[in-house]
PDB file of C-alpha atoms and ligand atoms in Angstrom:
ATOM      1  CA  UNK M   1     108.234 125.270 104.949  1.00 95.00           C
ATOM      2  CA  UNK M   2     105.405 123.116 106.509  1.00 96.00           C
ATOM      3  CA  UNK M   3     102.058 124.478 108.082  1.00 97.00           C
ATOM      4  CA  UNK M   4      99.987 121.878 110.487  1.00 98.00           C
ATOM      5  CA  UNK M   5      96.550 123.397 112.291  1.00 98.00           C
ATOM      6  CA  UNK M   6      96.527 122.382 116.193  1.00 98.00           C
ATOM      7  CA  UNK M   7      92.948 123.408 116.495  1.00 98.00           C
ATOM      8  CA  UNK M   8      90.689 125.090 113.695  1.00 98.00           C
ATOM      9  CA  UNK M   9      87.123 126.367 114.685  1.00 97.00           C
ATOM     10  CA  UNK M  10      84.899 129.132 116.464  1.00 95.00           C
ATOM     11  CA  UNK M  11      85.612 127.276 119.775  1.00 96.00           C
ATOM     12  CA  UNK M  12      89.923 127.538 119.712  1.00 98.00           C
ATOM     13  CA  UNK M  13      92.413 128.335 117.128  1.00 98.00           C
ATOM     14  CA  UNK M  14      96.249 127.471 117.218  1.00 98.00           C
ATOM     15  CA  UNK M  15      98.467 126.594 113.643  1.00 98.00           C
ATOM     16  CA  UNK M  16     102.166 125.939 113.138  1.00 98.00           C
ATOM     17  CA  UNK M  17     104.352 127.163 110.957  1.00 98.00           C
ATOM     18  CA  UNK M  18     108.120 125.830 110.381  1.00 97.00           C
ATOM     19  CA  UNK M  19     111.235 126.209 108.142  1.00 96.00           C
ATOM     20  CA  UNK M  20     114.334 124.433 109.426  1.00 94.00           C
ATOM     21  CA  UNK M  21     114.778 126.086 112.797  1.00 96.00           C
ATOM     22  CA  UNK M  22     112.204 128.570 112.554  1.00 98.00           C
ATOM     23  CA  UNK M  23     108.851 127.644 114.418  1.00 98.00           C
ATOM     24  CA  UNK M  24     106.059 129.959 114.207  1.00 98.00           C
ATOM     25  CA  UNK M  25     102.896 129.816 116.273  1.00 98.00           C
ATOM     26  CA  UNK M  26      99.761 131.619 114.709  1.00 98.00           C
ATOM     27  CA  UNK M  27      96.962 132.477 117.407  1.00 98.00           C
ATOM     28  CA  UNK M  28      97.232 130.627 120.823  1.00 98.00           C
ATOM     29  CA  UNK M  29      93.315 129.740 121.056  1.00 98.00           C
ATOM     30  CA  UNK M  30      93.291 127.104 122.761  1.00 98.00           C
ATOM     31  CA  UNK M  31      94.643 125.877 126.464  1.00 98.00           C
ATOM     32  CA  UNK M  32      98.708 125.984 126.785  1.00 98.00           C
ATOM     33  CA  UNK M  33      98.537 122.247 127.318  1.00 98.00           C
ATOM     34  CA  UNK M  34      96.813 121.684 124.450  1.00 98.00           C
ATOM     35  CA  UNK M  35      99.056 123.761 122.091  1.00 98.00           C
ATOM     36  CA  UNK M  36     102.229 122.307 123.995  1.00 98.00           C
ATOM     37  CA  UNK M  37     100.883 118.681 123.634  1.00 98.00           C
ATOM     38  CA  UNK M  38     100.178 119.916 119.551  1.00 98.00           C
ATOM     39  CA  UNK M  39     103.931 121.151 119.156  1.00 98.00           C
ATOM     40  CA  UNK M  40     105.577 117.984 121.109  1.00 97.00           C
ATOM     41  CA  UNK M  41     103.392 115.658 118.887  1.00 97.00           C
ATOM     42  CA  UNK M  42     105.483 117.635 115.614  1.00 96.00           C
ATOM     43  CA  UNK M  43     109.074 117.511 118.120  1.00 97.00           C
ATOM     44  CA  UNK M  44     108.832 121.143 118.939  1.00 97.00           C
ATOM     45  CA  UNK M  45     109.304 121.992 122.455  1.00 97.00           C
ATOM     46  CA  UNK M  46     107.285 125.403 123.140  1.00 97.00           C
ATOM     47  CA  UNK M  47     110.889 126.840 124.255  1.00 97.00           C
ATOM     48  CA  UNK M  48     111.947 126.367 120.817  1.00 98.00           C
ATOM     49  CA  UNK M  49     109.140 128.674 119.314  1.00 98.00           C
ATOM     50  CA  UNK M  50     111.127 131.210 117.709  1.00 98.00           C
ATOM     51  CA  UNK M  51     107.474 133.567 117.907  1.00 98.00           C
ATOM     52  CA  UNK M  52     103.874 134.030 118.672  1.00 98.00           C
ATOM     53  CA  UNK M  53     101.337 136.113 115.774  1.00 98.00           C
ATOM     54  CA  UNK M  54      98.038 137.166 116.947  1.00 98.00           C
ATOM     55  CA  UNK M  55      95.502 137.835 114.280  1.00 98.00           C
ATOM     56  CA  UNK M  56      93.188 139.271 117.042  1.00 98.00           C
ATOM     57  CA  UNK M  57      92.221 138.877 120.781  1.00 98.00           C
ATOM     58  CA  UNK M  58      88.906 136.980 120.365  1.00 98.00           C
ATOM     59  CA  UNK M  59      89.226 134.205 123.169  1.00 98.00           C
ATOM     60  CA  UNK M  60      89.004 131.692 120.439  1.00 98.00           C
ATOM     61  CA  UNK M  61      92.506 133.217 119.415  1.00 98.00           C
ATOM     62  CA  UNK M  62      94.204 134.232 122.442  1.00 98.00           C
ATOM     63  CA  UNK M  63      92.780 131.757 125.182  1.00 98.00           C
ATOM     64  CA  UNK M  64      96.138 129.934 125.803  1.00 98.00           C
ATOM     65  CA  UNK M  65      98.588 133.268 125.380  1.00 98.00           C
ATOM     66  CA  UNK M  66      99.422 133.826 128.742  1.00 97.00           C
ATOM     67  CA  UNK M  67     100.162 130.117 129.949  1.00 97.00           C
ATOM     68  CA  UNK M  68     102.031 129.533 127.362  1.00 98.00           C
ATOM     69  CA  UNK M  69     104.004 132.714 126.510  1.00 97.00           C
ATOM     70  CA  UNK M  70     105.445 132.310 129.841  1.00 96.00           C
ATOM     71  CA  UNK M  71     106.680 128.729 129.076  1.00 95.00           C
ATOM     72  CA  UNK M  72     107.899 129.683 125.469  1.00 96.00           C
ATOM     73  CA  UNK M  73     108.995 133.066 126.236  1.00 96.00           C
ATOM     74  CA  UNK M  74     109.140 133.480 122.607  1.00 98.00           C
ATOM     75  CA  UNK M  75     108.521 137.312 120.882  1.00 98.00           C
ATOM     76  CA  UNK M  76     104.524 138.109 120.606  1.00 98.00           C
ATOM     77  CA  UNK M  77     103.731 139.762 117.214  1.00 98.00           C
ATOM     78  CA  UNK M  78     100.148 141.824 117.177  1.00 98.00           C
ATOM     79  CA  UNK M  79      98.965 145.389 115.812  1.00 98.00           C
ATOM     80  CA  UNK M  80      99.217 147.698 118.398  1.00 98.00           C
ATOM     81  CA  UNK M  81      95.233 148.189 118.860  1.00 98.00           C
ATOM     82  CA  UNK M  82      95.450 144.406 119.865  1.00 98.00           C
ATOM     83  CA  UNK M  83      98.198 144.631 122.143  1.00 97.00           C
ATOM     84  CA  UNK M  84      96.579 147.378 123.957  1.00 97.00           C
ATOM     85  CA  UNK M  85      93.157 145.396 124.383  1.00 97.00           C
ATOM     86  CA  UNK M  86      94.607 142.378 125.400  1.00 96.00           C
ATOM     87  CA  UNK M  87      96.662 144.073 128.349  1.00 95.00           C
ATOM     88  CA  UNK M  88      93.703 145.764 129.302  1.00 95.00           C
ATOM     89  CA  UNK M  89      91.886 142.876 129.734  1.00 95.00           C
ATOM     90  CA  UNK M  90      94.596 140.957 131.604  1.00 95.00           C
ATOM     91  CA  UNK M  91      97.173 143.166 132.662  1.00 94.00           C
ATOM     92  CA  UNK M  92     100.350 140.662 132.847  1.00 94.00           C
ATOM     93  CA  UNK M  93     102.962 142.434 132.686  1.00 94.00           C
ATOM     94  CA  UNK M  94     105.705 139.306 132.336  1.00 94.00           C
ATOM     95  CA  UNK M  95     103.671 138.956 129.291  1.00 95.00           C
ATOM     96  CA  UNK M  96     103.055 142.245 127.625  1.00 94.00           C
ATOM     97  CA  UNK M  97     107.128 142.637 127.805  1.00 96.00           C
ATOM     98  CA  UNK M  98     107.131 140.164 125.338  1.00 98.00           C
ATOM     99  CA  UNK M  99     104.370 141.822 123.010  1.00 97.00           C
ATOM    100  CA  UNK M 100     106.075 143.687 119.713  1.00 97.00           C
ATOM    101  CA  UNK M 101     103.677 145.709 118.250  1.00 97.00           C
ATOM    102  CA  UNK M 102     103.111 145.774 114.812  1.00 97.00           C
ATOM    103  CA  UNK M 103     101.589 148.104 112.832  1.00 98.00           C
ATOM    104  CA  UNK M 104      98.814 146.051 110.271  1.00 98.00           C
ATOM    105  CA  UNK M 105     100.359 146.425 106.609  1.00 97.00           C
ATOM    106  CA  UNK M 106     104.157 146.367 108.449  1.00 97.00           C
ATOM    107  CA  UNK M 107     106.485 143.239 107.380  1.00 98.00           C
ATOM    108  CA  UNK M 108     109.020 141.613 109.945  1.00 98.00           C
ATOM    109  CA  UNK M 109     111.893 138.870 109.302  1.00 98.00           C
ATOM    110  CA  UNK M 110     111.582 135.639 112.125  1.00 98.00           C
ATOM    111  CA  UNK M 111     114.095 133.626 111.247  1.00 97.00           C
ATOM    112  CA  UNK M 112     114.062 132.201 107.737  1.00 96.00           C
ATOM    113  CA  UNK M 113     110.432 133.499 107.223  1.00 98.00           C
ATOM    114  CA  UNK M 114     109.082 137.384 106.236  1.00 98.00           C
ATOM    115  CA  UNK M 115     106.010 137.547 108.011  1.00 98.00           C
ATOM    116  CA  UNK M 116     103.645 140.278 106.728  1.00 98.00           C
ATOM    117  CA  UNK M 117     100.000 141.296 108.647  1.00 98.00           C
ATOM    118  CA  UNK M 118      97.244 142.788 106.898  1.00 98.00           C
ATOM    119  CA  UNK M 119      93.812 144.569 108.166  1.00 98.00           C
ATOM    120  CA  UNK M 120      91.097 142.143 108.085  1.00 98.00           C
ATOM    121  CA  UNK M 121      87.446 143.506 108.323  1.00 98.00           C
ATOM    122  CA  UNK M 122      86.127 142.090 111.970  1.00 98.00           C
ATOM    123  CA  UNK M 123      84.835 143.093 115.319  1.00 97.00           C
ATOM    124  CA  UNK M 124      88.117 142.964 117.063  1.00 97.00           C
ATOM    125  CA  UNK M 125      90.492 146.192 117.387  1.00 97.00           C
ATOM    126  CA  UNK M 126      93.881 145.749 115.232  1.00 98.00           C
ATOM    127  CA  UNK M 127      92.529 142.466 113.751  1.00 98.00           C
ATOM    128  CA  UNK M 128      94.843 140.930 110.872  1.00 98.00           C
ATOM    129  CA  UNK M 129      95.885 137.805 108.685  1.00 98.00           C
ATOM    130  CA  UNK M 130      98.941 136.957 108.150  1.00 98.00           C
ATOM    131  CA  UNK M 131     100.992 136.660 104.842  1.00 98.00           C
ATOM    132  CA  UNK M 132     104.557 134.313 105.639  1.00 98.00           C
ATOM    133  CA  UNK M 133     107.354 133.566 103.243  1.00 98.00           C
ATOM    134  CA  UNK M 134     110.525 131.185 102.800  1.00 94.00           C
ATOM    135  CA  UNK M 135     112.082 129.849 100.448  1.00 88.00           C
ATOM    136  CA  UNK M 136     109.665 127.539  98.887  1.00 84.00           C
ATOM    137  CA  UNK M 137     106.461 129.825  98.901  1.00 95.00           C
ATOM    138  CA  UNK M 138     104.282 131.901 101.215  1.00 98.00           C
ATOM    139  CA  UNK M 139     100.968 130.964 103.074  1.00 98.00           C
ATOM    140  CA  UNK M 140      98.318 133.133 103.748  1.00 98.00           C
ATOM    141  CA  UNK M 141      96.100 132.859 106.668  1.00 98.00           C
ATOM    142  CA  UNK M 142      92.585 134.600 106.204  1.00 98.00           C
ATOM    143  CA  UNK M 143      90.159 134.259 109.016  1.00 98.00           C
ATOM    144  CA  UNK M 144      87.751 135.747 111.140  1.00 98.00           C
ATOM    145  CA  UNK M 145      86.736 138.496 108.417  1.00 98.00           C
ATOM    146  CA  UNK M 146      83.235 139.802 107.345  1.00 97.00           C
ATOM    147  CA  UNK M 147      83.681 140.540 104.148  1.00 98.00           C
ATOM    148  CA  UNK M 148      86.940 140.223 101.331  1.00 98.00           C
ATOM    149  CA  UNK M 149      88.254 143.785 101.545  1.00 98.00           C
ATOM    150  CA  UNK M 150      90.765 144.726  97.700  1.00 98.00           C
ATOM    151  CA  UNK M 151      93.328 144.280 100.095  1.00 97.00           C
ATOM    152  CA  UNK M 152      92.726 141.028 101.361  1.00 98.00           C
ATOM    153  CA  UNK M 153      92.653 139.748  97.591  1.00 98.00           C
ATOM    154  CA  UNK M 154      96.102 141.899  96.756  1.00 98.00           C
ATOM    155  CA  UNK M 155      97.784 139.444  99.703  1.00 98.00           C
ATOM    156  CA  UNK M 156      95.732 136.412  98.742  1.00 98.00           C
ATOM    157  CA  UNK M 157      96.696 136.760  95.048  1.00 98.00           C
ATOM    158  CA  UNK M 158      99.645 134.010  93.838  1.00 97.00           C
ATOM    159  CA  UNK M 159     100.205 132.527  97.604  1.00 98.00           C
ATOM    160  CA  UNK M 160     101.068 128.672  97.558  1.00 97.00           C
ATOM    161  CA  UNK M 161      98.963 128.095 100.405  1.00 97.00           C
ATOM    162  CA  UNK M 162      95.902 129.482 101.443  1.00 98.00           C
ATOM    163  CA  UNK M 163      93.731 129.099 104.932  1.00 98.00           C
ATOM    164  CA  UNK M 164      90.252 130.163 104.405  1.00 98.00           C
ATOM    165  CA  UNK M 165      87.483 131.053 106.263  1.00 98.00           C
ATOM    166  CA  UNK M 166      84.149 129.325 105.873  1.00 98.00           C
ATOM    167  CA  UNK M 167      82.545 130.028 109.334  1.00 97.00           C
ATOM    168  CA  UNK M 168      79.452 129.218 108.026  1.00 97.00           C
ATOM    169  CA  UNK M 169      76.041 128.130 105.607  1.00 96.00           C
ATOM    170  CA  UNK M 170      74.542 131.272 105.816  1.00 95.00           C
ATOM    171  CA  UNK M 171      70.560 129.956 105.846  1.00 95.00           C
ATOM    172  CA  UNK M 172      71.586 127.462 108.557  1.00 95.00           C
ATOM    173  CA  UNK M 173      73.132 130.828 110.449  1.00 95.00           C
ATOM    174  CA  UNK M 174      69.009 132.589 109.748  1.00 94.00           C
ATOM    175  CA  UNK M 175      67.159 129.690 110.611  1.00 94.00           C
ATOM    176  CA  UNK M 176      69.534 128.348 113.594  1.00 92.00           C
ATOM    177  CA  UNK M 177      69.388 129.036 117.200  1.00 91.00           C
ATOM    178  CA  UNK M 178      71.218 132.026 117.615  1.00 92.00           C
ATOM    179  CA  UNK M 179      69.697 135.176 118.957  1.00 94.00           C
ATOM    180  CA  UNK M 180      68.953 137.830 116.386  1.00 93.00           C
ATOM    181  CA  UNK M 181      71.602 139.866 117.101  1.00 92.00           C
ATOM    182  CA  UNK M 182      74.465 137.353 117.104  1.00 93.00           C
ATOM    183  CA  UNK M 183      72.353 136.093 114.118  1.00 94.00           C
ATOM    184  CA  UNK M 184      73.734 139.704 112.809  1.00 93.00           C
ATOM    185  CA  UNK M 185      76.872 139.792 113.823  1.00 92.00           C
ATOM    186  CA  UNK M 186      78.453 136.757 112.610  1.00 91.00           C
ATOM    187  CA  UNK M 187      76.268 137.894 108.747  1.00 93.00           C
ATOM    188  CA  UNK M 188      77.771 141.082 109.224  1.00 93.00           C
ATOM    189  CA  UNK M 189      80.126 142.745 107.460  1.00 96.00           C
ATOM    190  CA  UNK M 190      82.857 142.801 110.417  1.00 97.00           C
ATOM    191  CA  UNK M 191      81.462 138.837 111.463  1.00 97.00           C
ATOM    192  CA  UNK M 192      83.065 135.919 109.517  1.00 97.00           C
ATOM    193  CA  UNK M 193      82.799 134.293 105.832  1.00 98.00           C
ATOM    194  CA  UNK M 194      80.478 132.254 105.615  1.00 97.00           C
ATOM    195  CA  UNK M 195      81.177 129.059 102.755  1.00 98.00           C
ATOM    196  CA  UNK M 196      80.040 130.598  99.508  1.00 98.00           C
ATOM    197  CA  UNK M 197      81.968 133.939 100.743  1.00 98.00           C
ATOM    198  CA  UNK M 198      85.351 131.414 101.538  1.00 98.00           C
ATOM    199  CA  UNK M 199      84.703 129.695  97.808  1.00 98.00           C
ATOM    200  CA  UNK M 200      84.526 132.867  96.342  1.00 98.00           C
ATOM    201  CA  UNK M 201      88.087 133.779  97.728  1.00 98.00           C
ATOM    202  CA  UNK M 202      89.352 130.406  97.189  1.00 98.00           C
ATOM    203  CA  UNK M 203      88.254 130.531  93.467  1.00 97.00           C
ATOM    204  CA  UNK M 204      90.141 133.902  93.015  1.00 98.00           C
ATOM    205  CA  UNK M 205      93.557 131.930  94.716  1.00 97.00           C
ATOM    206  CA  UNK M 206      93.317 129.151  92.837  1.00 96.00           C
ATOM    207  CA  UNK M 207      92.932 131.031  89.822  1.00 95.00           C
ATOM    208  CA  UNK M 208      95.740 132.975  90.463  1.00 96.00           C
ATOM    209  CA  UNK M 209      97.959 129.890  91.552  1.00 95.00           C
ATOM    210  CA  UNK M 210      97.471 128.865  94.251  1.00 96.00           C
ATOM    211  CA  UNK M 211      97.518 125.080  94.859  1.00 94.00           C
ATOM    212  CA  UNK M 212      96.501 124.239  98.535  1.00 96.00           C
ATOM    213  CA  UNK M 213      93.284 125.985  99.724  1.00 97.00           C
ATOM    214  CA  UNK M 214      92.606 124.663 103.578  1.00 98.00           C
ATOM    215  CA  UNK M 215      89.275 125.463 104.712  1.00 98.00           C
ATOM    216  CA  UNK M 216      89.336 126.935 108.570  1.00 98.00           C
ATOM    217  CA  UNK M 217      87.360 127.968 111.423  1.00 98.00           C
ATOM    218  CA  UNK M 218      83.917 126.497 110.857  1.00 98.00           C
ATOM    219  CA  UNK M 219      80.694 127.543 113.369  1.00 96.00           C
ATOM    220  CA  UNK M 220      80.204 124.209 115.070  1.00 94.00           C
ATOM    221  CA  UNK M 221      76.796 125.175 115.268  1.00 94.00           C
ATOM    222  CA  UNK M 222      75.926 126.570 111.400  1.00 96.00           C
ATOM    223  CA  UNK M 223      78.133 124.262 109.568  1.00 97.00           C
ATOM    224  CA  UNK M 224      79.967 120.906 109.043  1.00 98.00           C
ATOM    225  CA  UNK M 225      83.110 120.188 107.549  1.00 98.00           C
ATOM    226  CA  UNK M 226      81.246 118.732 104.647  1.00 98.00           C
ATOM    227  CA  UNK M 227      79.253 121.180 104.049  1.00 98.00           C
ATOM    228  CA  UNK M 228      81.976 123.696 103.718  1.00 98.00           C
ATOM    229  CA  UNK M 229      84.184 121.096 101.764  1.00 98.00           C
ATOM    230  CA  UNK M 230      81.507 120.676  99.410  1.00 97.00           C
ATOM    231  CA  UNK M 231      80.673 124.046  98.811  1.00 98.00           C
ATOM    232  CA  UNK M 232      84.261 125.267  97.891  1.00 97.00           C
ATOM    233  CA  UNK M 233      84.244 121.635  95.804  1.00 96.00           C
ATOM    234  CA  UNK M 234      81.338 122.919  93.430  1.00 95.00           C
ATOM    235  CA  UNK M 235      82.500 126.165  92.998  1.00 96.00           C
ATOM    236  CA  UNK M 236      86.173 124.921  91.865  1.00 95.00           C
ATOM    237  CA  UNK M 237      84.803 122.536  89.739  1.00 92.00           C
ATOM    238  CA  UNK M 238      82.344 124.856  88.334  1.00 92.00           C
ATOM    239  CA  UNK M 239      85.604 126.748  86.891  1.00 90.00           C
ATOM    240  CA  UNK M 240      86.930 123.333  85.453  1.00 82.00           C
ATOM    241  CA  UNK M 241      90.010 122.731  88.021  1.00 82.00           C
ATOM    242  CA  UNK M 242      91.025 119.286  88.505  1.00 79.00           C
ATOM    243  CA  UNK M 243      90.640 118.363  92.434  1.00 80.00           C
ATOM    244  CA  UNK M 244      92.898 115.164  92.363  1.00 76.00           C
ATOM    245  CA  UNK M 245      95.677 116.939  89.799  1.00 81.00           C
ATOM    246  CA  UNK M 246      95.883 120.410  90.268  1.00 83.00           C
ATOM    247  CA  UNK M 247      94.712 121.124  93.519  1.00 92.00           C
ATOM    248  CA  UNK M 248      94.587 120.433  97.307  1.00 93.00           C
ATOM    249  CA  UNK M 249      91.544 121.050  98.733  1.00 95.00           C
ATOM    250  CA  UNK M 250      91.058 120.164 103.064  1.00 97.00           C
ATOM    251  CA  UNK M 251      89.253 120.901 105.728  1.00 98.00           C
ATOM    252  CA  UNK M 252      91.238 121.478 108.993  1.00 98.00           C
ATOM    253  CA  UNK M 253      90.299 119.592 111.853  1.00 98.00           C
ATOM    254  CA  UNK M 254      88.215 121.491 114.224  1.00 97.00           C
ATOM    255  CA  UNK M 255      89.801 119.798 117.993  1.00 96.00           C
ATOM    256  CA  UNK M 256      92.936 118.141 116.839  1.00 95.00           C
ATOM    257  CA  UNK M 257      95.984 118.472 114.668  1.00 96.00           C
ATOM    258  CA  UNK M 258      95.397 118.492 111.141  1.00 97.00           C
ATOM    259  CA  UNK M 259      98.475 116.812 108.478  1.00 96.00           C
ATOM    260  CA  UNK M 260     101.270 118.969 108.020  1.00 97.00           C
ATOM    261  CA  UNK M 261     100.758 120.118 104.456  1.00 96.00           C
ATOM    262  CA  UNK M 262     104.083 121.203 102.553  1.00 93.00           C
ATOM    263  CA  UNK M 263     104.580 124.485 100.884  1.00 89.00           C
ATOM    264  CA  UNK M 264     105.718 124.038  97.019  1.00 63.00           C
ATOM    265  CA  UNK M 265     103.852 120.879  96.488  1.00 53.00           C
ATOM    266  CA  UNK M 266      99.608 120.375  96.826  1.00 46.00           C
ATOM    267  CA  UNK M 267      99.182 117.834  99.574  1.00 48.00           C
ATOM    268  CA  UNK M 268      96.630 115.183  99.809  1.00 40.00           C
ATOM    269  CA  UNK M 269      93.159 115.974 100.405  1.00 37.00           C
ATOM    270  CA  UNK M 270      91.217 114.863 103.103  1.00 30.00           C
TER     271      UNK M 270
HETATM  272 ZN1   ZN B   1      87.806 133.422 115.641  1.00 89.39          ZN
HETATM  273 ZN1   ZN B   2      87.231 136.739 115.928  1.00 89.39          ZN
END
């Protein structure tokens, strides 16, 4: 089971996940030629997508669905909330045949992998992470939340793999250029996590096993990858966990493909 991000920020999300024949797309935010350009890069045709999960229908998640749905023609997983907002905003119907709603908290088999989605506090109807498992673990991906909800850490707790949220520093979010109310939103407790929020939930993973934390969907504007990175760094090392033995620790590319990272063993850092 292998994970790779295609695009990880506030501007365009896209991730893949694989085992053996299985090929799982999580969020389609970014252009259909970028994700299909992603996926050829790893020898994955979008035809061969065996299904498409949508944690919510924020452009920066859903930007590329129609394009490429109609190439991949591949099942569409997303709460039914988000399925209803997303035809009402573009009413394709070759699409929305290929939409299966599912309700949040509801587990589904896709090939080799149990896919499981969970509510996640944020300003989208039917918004959800994503818990998958094979064989050799189960990731969790964890973004676009405002706060870390009981359970959110229930899902979180013992995954291999983790992908999570810091969005942003939150003094650079008060004294940045933002107008007050998006200022609000984005601090708010259906906006994002902001670093110290993402090494708070990292901290509880890695405590409770898991071994690769990748940090995801940063603010272009109210953060930098090393500014997240270091944040989550400090607050791991502050509970005495070895960075180079014990644990992988990354920050996922915000316009291009990150390393495919390997379930069942920690993968280099970055
Ligand atoms: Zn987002
Ligand atoms: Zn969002």
């Amino acid at each position: 089971m292998t994970f790779t991000t295609l695009a990880s920020s506030s501007l365009g999300n896209a991730a893949l996940v694989s085992c053996g024949d299985t090929h799982i797309l999580l969020d389609a935010g970014i252009s259909a030629k970028r994700i299909s350009n992603g996926l050829q890069a790893l020898g994955i045709a979008p035809a061969q997508l065996s299904a498409v999960l949508i944690t919510h229908t924020h452009s920066d998640h859903v930007t590329g669905l129609r394009v490429l749905a109609k190439k991949a023609g591949a099942p569409i997983y997303a709460t039914p909330p988000a399925c209803r907002e997303w035809y009402g905003k573009n009413r394709c119907d070759q699409v929305q045949e290929l939409f299966q709603p599912q309700e949040a908290g509801t587990g589904v088999q896709i090939g080799s992998l149990w896919v499981e989605s969970f509510p996640t506090p944020h300003d989208a109807p039917g918004s959800v992470g994503y818990s998958i498992a094979g064989e050799k673990g189960r990731m969790v991906l964890c973004t676009d939340l405002g706060h870390v909800t009981r359970e959110v850490l229930q899902v979180v707790e013992g995954c291999d793999l983790l992908v999570c949220e810091t969005n942003h520093d939150e003094d650079w979010v008060r004294s940045g250029p933002y107008p007050y109310y998006l200022k609000q939103r984005i601090l708010g407790d259906y906006g994002h996590l902001s670093n110290e929020a993402g090494a708070e939930l990292a901290a509880f993973a890695v405590e409770s096993g898991t071994k690769t934390v990748v940090l995801a969907h940063l603010s272009q504007t109210n953060n930098t990858p090393v500014r997240a990175y270091e944040t989550v760094c400090l607050r791991l090392l502050a509970m005495d966990c070895d960075l180079e033995q014990d644990i992988s620790l990354s920050v996922a590319p915000a316009e291009e493909p990150g390393p495919t990272l390997s379930l069942g063993k920690a993968a280099a850092a970055c």
